[in-house]
Coordinates of C-alpha atoms in Angstrom, one line a residue:
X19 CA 31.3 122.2 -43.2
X20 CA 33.2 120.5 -46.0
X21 CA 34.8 117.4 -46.0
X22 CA 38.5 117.7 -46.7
X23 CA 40.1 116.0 -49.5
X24 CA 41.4 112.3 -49.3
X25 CA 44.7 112.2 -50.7
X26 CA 46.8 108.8 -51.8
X27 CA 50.1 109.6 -52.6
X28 CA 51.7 107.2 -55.3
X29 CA 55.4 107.1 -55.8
X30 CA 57.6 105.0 -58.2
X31 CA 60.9 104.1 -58.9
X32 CA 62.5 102.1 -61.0
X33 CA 66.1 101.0 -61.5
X34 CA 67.2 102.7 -64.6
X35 CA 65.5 105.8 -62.8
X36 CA 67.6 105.7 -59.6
X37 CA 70.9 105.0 -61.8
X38 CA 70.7 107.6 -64.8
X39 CA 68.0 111.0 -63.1
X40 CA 68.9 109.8 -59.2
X41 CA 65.0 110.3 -58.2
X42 CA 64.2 109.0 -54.9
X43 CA 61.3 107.5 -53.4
X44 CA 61.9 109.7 -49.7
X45 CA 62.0 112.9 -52.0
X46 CA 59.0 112.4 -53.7
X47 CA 56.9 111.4 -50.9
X48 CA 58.5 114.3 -48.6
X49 CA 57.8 116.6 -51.2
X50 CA 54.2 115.3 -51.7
X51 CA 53.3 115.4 -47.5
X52 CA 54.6 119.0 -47.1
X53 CA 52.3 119.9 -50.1
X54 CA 49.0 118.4 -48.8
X55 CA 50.1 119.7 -45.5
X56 CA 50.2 123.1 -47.0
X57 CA 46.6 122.6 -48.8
X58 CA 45.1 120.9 -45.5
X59 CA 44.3 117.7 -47.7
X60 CA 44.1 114.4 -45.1
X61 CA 46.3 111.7 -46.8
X62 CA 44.9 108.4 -46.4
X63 CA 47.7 106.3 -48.0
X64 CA 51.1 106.3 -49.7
X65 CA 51.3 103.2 -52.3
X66 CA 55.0 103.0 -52.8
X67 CA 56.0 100.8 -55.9
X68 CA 60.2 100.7 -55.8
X69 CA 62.6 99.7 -58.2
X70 CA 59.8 98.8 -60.8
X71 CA 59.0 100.0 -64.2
X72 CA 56.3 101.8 -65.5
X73 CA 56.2 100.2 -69.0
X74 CA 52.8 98.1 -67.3
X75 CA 50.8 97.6 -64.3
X76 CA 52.2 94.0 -64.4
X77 CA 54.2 93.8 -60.6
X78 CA 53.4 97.0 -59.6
X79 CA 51.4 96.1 -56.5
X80 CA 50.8 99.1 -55.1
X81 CA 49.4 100.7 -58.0
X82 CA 46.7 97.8 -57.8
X83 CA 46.2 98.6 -54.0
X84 CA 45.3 101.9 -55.2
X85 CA 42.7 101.1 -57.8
X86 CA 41.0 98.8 -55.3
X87 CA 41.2 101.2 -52.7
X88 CA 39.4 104.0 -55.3
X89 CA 36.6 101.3 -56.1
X90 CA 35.8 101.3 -52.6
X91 CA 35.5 105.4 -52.4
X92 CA 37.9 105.9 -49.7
X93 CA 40.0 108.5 -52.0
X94 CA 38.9 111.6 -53.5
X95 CA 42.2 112.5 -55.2
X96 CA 45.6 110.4 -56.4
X97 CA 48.5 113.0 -56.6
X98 CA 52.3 111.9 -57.9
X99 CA 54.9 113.9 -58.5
X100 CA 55.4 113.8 -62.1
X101 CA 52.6 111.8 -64.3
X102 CA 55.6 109.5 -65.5
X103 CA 55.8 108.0 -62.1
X104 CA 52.2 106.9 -62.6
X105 CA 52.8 105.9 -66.2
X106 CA 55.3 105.5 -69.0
X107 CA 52.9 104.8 -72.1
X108 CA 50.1 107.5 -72.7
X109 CA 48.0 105.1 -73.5
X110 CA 48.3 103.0 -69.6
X111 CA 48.4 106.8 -68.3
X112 CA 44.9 107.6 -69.8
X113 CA 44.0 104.0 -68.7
X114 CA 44.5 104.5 -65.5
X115 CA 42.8 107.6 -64.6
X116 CA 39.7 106.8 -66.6
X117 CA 39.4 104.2 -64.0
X118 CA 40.0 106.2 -61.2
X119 CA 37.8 109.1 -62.8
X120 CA 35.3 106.6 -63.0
X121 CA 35.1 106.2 -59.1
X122 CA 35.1 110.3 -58.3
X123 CA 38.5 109.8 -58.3
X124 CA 40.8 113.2 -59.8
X125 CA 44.4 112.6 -60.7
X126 CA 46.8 115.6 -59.6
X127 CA 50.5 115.9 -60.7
X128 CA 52.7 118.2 -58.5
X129 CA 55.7 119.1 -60.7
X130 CA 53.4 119.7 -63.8
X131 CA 50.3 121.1 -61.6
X132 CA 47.5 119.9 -63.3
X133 CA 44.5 118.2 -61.8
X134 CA 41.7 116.1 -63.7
X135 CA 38.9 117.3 -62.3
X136 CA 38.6 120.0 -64.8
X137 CA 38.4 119.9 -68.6
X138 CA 41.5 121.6 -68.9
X139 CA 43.4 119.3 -66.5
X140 CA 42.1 116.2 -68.5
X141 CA 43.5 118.3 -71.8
X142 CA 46.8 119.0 -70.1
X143 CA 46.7 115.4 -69.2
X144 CA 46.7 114.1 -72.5
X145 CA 49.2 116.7 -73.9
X146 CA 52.1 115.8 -71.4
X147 CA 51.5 112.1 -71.7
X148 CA 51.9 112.3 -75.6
X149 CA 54.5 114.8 -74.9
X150 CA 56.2 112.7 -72.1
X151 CA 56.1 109.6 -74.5
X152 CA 57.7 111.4 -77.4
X153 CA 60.3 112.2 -75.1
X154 CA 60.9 108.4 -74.3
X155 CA 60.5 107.1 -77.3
X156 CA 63.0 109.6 -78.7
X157 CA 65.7 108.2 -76.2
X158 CA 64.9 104.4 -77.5
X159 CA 65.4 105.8 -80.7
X160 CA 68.6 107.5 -80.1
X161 CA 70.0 104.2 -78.1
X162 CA 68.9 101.8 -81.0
X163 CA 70.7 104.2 -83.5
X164 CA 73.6 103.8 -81.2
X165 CA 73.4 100.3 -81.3
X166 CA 72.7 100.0 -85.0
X167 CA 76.1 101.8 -85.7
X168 CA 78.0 99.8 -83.4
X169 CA 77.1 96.6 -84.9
X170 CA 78.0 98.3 -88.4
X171 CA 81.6 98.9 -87.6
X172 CA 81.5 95.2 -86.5
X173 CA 81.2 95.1 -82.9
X174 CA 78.3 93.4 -80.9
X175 CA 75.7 94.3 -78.8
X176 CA 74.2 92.6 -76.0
X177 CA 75.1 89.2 -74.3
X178 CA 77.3 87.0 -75.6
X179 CA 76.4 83.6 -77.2
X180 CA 78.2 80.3 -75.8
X181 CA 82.4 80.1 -76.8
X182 CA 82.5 84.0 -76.5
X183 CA 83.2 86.0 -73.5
X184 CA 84.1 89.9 -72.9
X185 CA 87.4 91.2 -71.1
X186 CA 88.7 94.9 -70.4
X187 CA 91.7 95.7 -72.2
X188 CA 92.5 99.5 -70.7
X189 CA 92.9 100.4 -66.8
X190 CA 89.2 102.3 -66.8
X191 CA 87.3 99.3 -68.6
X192 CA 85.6 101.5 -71.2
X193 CA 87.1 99.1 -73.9
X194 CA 87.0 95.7 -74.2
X195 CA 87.4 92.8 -76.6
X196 CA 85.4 89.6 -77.4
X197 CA 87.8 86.3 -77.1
X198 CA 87.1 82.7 -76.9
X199 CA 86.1 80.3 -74.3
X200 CA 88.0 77.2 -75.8
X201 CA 86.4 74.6 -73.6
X202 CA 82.8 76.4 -74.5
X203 CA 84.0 76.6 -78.5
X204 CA 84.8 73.2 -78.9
X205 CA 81.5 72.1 -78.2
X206 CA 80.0 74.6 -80.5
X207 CA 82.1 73.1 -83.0
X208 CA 80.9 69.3 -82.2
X209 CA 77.7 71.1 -82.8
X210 CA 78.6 71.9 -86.0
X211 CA 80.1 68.8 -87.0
X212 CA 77.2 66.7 -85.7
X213 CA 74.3 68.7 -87.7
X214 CA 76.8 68.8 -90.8
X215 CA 77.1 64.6 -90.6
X216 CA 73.1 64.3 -91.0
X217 CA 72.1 64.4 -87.1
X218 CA 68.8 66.3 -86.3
X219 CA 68.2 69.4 -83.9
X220 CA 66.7 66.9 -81.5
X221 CA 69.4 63.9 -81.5
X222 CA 71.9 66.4 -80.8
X223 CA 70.2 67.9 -78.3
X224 CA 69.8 64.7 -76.4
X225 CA 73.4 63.2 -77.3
X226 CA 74.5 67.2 -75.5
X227 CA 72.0 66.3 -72.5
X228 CA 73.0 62.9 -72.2
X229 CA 76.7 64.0 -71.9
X230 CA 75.8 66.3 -69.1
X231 CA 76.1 69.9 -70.6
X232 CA 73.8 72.6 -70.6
X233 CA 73.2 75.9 -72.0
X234 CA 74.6 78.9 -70.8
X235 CA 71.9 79.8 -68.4
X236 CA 72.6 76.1 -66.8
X237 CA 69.8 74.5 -68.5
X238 CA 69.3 71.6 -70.4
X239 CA 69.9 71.9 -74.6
X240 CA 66.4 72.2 -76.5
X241 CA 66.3 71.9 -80.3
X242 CA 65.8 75.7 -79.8
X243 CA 68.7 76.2 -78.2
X244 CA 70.6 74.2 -80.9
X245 CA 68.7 76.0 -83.7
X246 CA 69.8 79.3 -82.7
X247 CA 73.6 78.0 -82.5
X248 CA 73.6 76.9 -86.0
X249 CA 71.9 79.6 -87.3
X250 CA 74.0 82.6 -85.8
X251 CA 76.8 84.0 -87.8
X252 CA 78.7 85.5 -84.9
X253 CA 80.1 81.5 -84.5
X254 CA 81.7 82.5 -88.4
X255 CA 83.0 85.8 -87.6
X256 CA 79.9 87.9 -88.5
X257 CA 78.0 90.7 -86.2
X258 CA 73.9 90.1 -87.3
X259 CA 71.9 93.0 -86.0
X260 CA 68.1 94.5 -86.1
X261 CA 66.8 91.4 -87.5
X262 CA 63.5 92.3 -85.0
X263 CA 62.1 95.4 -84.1
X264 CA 60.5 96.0 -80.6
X265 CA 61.0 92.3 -79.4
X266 CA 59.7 92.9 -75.9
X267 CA 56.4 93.8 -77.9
X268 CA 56.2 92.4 -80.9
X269 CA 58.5 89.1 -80.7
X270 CA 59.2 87.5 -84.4
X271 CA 56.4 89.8 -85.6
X272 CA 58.7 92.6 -85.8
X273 CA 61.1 91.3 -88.4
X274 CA 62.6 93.2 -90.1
X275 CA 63.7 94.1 -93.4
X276 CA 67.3 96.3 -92.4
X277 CA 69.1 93.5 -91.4
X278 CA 73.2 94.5 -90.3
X279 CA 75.4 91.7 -91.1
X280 CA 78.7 92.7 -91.4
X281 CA 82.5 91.3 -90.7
X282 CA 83.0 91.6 -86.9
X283 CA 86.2 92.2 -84.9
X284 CA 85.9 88.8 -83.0
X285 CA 87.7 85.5 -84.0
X286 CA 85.6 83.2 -85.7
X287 CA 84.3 79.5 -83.7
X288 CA 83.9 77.5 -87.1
X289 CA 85.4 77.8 -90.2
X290 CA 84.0 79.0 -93.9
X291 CA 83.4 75.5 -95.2
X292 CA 81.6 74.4 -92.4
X293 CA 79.2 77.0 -91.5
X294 CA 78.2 77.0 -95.5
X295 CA 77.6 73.4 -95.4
X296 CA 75.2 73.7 -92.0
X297 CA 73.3 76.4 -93.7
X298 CA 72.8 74.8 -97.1
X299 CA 71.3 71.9 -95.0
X300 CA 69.2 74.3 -92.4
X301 CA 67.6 75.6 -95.8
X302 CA 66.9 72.1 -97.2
X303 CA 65.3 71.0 -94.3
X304 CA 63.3 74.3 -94.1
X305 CA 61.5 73.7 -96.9
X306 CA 60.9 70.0 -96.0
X307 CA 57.1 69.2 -95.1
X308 CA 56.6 68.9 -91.5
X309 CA 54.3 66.1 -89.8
X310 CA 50.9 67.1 -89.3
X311 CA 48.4 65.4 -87.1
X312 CA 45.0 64.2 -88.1
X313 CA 42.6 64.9 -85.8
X314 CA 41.3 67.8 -82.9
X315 CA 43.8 68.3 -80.1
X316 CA 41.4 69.7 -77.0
X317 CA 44.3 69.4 -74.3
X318 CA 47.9 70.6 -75.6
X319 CA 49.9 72.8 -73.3
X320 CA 47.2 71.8 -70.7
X321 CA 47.9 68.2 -69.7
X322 CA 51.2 68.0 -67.7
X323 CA 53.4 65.1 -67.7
X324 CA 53.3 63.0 -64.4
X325 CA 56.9 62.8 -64.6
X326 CA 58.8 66.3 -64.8
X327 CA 55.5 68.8 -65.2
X328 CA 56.3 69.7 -69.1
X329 CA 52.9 70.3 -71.2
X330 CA 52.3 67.7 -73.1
X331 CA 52.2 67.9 -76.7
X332 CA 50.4 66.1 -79.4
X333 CA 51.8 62.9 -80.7
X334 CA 50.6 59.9 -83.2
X335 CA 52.1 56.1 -83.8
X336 CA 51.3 54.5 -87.1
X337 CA 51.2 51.0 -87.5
X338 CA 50.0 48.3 -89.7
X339 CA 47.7 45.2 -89.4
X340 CA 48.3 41.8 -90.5
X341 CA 45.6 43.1 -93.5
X342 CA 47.7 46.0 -94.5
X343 CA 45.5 48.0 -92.9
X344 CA 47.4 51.1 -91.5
X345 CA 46.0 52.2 -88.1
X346 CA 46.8 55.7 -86.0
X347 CA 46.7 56.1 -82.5
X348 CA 47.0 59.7 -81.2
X349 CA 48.4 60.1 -77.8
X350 CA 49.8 63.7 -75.6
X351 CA 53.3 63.2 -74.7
X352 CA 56.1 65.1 -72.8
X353 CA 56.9 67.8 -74.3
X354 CA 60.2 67.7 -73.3
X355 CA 61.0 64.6 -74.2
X356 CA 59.4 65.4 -77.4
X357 CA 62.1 68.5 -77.4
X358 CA 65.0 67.6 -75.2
X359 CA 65.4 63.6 -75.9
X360 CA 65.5 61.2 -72.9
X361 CA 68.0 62.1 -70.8
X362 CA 65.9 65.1 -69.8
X363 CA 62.2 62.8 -69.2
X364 CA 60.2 60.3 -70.9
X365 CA 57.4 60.1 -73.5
X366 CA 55.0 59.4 -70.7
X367 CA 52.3 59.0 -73.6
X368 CA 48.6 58.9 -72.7
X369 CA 45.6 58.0 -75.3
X370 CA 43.9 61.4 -76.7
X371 CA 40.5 60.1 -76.4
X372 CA 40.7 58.5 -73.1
X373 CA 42.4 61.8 -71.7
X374 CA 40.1 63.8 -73.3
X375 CA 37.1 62.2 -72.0
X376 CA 38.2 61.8 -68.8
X377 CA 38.0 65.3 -68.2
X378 CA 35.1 65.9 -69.6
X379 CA 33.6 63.4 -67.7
X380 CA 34.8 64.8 -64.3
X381 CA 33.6 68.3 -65.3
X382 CA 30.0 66.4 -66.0
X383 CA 30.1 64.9 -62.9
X384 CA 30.7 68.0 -61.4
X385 CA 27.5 69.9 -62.9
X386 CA 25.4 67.0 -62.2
X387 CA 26.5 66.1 -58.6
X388 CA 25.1 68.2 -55.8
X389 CA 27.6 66.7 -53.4
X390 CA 30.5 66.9 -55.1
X391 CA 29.8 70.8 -55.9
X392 CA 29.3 71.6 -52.4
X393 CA 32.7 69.6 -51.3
X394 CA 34.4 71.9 -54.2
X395 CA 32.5 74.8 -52.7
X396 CA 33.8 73.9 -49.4
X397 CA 37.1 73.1 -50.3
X398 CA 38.0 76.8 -52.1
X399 CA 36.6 78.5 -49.2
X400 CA 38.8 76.6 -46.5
X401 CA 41.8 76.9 -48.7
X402 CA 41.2 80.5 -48.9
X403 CA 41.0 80.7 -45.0
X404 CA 44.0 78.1 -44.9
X405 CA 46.0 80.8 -46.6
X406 CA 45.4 83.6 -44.4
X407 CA 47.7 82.8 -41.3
X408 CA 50.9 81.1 -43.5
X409 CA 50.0 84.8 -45.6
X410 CA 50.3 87.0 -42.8
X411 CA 53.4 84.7 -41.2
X412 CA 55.5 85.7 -44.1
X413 CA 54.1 89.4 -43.8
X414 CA 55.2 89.4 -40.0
X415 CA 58.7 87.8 -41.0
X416 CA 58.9 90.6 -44.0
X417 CA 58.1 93.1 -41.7
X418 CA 60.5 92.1 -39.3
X419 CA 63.3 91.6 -41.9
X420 CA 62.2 95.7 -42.8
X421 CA 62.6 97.1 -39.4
X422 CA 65.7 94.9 -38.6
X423 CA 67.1 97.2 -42.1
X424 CA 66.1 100.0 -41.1
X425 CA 68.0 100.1 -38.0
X426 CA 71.2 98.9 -39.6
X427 CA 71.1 101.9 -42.0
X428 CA 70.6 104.1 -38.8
X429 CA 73.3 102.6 -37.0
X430 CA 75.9 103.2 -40.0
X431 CA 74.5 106.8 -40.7
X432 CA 75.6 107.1 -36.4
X433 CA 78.9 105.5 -37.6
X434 CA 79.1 108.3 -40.5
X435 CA 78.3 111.2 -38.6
X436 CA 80.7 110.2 -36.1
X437 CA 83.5 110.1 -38.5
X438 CA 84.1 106.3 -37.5
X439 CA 83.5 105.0 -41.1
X440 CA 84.8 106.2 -44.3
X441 CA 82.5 107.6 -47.0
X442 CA 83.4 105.2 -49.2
X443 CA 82.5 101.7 -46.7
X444 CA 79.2 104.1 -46.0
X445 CA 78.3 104.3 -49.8
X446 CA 78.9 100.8 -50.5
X447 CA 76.6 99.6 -47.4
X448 CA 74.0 102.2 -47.9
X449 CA 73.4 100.8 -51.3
X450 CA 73.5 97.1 -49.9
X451 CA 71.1 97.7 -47.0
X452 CA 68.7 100.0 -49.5
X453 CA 69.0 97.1 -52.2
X454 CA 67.3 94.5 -49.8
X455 CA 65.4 96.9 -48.0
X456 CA 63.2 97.3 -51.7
X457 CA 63.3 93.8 -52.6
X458 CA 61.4 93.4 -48.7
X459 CA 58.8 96.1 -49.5
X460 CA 58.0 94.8 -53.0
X461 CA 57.4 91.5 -51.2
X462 CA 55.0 93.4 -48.5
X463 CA 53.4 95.3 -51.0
X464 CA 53.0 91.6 -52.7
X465 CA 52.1 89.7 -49.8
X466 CA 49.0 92.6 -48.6
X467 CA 47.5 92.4 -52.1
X468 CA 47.2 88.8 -51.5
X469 CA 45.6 89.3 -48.1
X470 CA 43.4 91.7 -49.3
X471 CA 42.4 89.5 -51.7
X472 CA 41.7 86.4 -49.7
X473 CA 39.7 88.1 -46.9
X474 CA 37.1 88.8 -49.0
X475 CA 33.5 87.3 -48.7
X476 CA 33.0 83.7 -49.1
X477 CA 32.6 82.0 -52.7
X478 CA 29.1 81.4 -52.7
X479 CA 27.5 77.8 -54.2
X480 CA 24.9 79.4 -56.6
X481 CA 28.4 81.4 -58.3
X482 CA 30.4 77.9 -58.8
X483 CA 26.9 76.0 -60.1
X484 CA 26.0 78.8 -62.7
X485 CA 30.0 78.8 -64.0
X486 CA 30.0 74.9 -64.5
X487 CA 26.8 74.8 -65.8
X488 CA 27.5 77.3 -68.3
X489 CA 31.0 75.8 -69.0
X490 CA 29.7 72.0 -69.4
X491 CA 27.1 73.3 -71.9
X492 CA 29.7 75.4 -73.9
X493 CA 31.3 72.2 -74.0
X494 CA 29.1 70.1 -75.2
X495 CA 27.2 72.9 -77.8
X496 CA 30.5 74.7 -79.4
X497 CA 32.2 73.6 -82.7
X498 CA 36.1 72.3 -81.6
X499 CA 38.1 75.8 -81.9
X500 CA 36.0 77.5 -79.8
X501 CA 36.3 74.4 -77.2
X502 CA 39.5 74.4 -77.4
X503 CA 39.7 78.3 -76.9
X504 CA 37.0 77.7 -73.6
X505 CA 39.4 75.0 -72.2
X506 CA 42.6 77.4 -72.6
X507 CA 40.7 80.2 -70.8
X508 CA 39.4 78.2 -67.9
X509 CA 41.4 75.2 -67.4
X510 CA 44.3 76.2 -65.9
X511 CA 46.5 72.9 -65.7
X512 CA 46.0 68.9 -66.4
X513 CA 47.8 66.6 -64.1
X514 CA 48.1 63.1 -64.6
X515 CA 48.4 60.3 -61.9
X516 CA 51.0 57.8 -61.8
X517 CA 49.5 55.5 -63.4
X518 CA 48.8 57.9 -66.4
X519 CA 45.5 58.5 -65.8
X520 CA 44.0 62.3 -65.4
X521 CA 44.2 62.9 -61.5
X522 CA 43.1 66.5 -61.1
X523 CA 41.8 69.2 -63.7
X524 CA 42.2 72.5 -61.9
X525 CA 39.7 75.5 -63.2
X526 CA 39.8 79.3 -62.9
X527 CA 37.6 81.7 -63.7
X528 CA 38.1 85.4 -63.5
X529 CA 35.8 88.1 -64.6
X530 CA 36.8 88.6 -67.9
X531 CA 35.9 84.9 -69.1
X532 CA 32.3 85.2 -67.5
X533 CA 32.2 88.6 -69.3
X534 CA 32.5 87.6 -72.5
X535 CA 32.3 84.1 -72.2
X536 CA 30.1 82.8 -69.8
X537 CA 27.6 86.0 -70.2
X538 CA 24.8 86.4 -72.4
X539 CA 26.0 86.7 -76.2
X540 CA 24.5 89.9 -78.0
X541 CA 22.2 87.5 -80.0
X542 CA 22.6 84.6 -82.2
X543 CA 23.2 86.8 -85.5
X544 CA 25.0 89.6 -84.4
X545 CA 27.9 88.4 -82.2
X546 CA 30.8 89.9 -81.1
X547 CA 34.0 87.9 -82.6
X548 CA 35.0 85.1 -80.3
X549 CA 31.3 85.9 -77.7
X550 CA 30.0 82.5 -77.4
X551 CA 26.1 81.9 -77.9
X552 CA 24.5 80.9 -74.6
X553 CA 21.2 82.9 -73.0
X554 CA 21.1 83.7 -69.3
X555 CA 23.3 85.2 -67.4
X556 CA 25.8 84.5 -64.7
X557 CA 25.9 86.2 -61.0
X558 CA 28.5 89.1 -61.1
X559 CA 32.0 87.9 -60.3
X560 CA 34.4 89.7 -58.1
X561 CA 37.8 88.1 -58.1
X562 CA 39.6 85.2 -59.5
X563 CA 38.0 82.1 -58.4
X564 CA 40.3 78.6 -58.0
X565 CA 39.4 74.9 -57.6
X566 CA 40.1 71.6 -58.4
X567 CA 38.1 68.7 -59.6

C-alpha cells in the first residue's frame, strides 16, 4: 500500500503585498488545505512567514523551519500558492528548491500547477521565475522612472533632510509643499558657518554633541552625518537625484553617471555665497593626504571600548626624544570618540601590541590547556540548556499574548454581526488587532527556530579541540591578511576590562568557516582563493557554535 504524500504548506505575505494585491495569509492556506484534501495528501505543517519580504531568506523564519524540517525527511512535497510567495529573485527561487530537491523534496505551485518532480516542472520552474522577475523588475523600473521625472521638474523624493518638513496644501492631501523648520534651519546654517570659518567635520560634530543636539533620527552628530549636510544641495535650493543605482544592493558601488540636479520648488537653508565657499573647501580638503598608519592592525572593528561598546579603531601618537629621535606608539581607540568628539565617549586607548598579544595568548592557553577546554566545553553546553526554559517562557507569554488576540478579533466580529459597532470602528480595530497579531507570530516563529536550535545534541569536546587547534595554528602559520581575515570570521567581539586590559574574546564558528577555512585546503599549489593551507580535517559541524575565553 503506498504511503501518502507529506505536504508542508508555505505561505507569505508581506506588507507592500497586503496594501497594493490584498493577498491574505487565511486565503492561501484555506485554498491550499481544501486542495490536498481533495488529492488525499496528509499535511504535516504550515510554515507561515507574515508581513515579510521575499527579496531574502534573511527573517523569514519559517522558511528556515522548513528547510530543516526537509533535511530531516519528514516532507515529501512543499506546495505554495504562487512561486512568488516562496521567492522574489529567480535566482533565491532556484536556490531554494535545489535544496529541497536535494532531500527528495518536490516543489508544487497551485495557481501555476507545476510540480518539480518532473523535467518539465523544473523547466516551467525556471521559466516563471525569470518570467515572474521580469515582471518585478519592470515595476522598479517604471517607479524609478517616476521618480526620476519628479525630481526633474524639481520636486524631491524620499525623506526629508534636517530644516525641511512636508505639509498638505489641498483638503485630499494628494499635494503638498516642502517649507522650513526654522529652529532645525538655523542650525544647518551654524553648520555652514562653522565648516566655512576653518572648523573640521569632527570639531563640529563634537561642539553640536556637546550642545546637546542630535540628528534627526535622535542620535548623536557623526562627521558622517555632518558630511552629508554640507555636501547636499537641497540646503541651496537644488533637487540631486540618481546619484546611486540599486543602493540596497550595491551601496556607493552603484554610482552613477545620470546624475539630476536641477532648481527645486523649495526655499533655499543657505545662501549662494556660502554654500560655494563650503564646497570649494570640501574639494580642497578632498584631495588633501589622509594619515596613514604604519604597521598591521589584527583587531579593528573587533575590540570594543570598555566605555560605550564602539569598535575601536586604529590610532598612533608621535613623539620625540630628548635625542630627536621621533618615536610611534600605536594604540586602538573608541571609535566614537575618534568620530563623535568627547561629549559622546572617550579615547579609552589601549597599546596595539599588548592587546594583540593578549588575545593571542588566551587563545594559546586555550589549545594547550586540557582544563580550561573542558570548562569552555562545559560552559556552552549549560548555557545552551540555560536558554531553554527563559526561551520557552517567552514562547508561552507569546502564545498567550496570540490567543488573548484572537479572541478580541472574535468578540468585535460578534459586535459586527450584531450591528452594535460601525463598519468603520470594525475596520480600524480589525487592522489594529491583525497588526499585532503578525508582529506575535513572527516572534513565535522566531522564538521555535531558536528552540529548535538549542535542543540539539551536546557540543562535544573532541569538535571545540580540533577548531582551536586548527585556529591557533592558522594563527601562528598565515602571513597578516589572511590573519586578519581568520580573526574577522571567527572572533566575534573583543571586550576590554576596566582597567583596559582584554577581559573576554568571544569565538564563533559556523560551518561555513570550517568548510573552507578550517578544512583541508585542495593542496598547497592549487588553492582555492582565500582556502587556507592546513592538512587534516575537522569533525563535521552542525550549527553555529558560541563561547567565550
Amino acid at each position: 500500500m503506498n504511503q501518502p504524500v507529506r505536504v508542508a504548506i508555505y505561505a507569505r505575505v508581506s506588507t507592500e503585498d497586503q496594501a497594493e494585491f490584498g493577498y491574505s495569509i487565511d486565503a492561501q492556506l484555506d485554498t491550499l488545505r481544501k486542495y490536498c484534501e481533495l488529492y488525499s495528501r496528509v499535511i504535516v505543517g504550515e510554515y507561515v512567514d507574515r508581513g515579510v519580504s521575499g527579496k531574502s531568506m534573511k527573517g523569514r523564519y519559517e522558511l528556515q523551519k522548513l528547510l530543516q524540517d526537509a533535511e530531516k525527511g519528514i516532507i515529501d512535497e512543499v506546495i505554495v500558492w504562487k512561486f512568488n510567495r516562496m521567492a522574489r529573485k529567480n535566482i533565491d527561487l532556484i536556490h531554494i528548491v535545489d535544496l529541497l530537491e536535494k532531500n527528495n523534496v518536490s516543489f508544487r505551485s497551485f495557481s501555476e500547477n507545476f510540480d518539480t518532480s518532473t523535467s518539465m516542472g523544473k523547466f516551467a520552474l525556471q521559466m516563471m521565475g525569470a518570467v515572474g522577475e521580469l515582471e518585478r523588475n519592470t515595476i522598479v523600473d517604471n517607479v524609478k522612472m517616476g521618480h526620476k521625472q519628479r525630481a526633474r521638474t524639481g520636486k524631491h523624493n524620499g525623506k526629508l533632510p534636517l530644516g525641511y518638513r512636508s505639509v498638505k496644501i489641498d483638503v485630499r492631501g494628494r499635494e503638498s509643499k516642502i517649507v522650513i523648520i526654522e529652529e532645525e534651519a538655523t542650525l544647518v546654517r551654524h553648520l555652514f558657518e562653522q565648516y566655512a570659518a576653518g572648523q573640521g567635520l569632527k570639531a563640529i560634530a563634537n561642539d553640536l554633541n556637546h550642545r546637546g543636539y542630535k540628528t534627526r533620527t535622535g542620535k548623536p552628530f557623526s562627521t558622517c552625518s555632518i558630511r552629508d549636510i554640507l555636501d547636499n544641495p537641497m540646503f541651496v535650493g537644488k533637487i540631486r537625484y540618481n546619484r546611486y543605482e540599486n543602493w540596497a544592493e550595491k551601496r556607493r558601488k552603484g554610482k552613477t553617471s545620470e546624475l539630476i540636479l536641477v532648481e527645486g520648488h523649495h526655499p533655499a537653508i543657505v545662501s549662494d555665497e556660502l554654500w560655494e565657499k563650503v564646497q570649494l573647501l570640501r574639494q580642497k580638503k578632498s584631495t588633501m593626504p589622509k594619515k596613514r598608519f604604519e604597521g598591521e592592525y589584527l583587531l579593528t572593528g573587533l575590540i570594543h571600548c570598555p566605555e560605550c561598546g564602539a569598535a575601536m579603531t586604529a590610532s598612533r601618537t608621535v613623539n620625540r626624544a630628548k635625542d630627536g629621535t621621533k618615536i610611534v606608539r600605536m594604540y586602538y581607540s573608541c571609535g566614537r570618540f575618534r568620530s563623535q568628539g568627547s561629549s559622546v565617549c572617550h579615547a579609552n586607548s589601549v597599546r596595539k601590541d599588548e592587546a594583540e598579544k593578549a588575545v593571542t595568548e588566551r587563545i594559546q592557553e586555550a589549545v594547550t590547556n586540557t582544563h580550561i577546554l573542558k570548562k569552555i566545553v562545559r560552559s556552552v553546553n549549560e548555557h545552551r540548556l540555560g536558554r531553554i526554559k527563559p526561551l520557552r517562557d517567552e514562547l508561552a507569554g507569546v502564545q498567550a499574548r496570540i490567543d488573548s488576540l484572537e479572541v478580541k478579533k472574535r468578540k468585535y466580529l460578534g459586535l459586527y454581526e450584531m450591528d452594535e459597532i460601525g463598519r468603520d470602528l470594525f475596520s480600524e480595530r480589525l487592522a489594529d488587532l491583525n497588526r499585532d497579531l503578525e508582529a506575535e507570530l513572527t516572534r513565535r516563529s522566531k522564538l521555535e527556530l531558536e528552540l529548535r536550535d538549542d535542543q540539539a545534541d551536546p557540543i562535544s569536546y573532541d569538535l571545540v579541540q580540533s577548531l582551536m587547534e586548527r585556529f591557533n595554528t592558522l594563527l601562528n602559520r598565515s602571513p597578516f591578511p589572511q590573519r586578519k581575515t581568520l580573526m574577522h570570521l571567527i572572533v566575534k567581539k573583543i571586550t576590554l576590562d576596566d582597567t583596559k586590559r582584554v577581559g573576554s574574546v568571544e569565538l564563533a564558528f559556523n560551518e561555513e568557516t570550517e568548510k573552507h577555512f578550517l578544512s583541508v585546503a585542495p593542496s598547497a599549489d592549487n588553492m582555492a582563493e582565500g582556502a587556507f593551507p592546513l592538512s587534516g580535517k575537522a569533525p563535521s559541524m552542525k550549527r553555529r557554535l558560541e563561547f567565550e575565553l
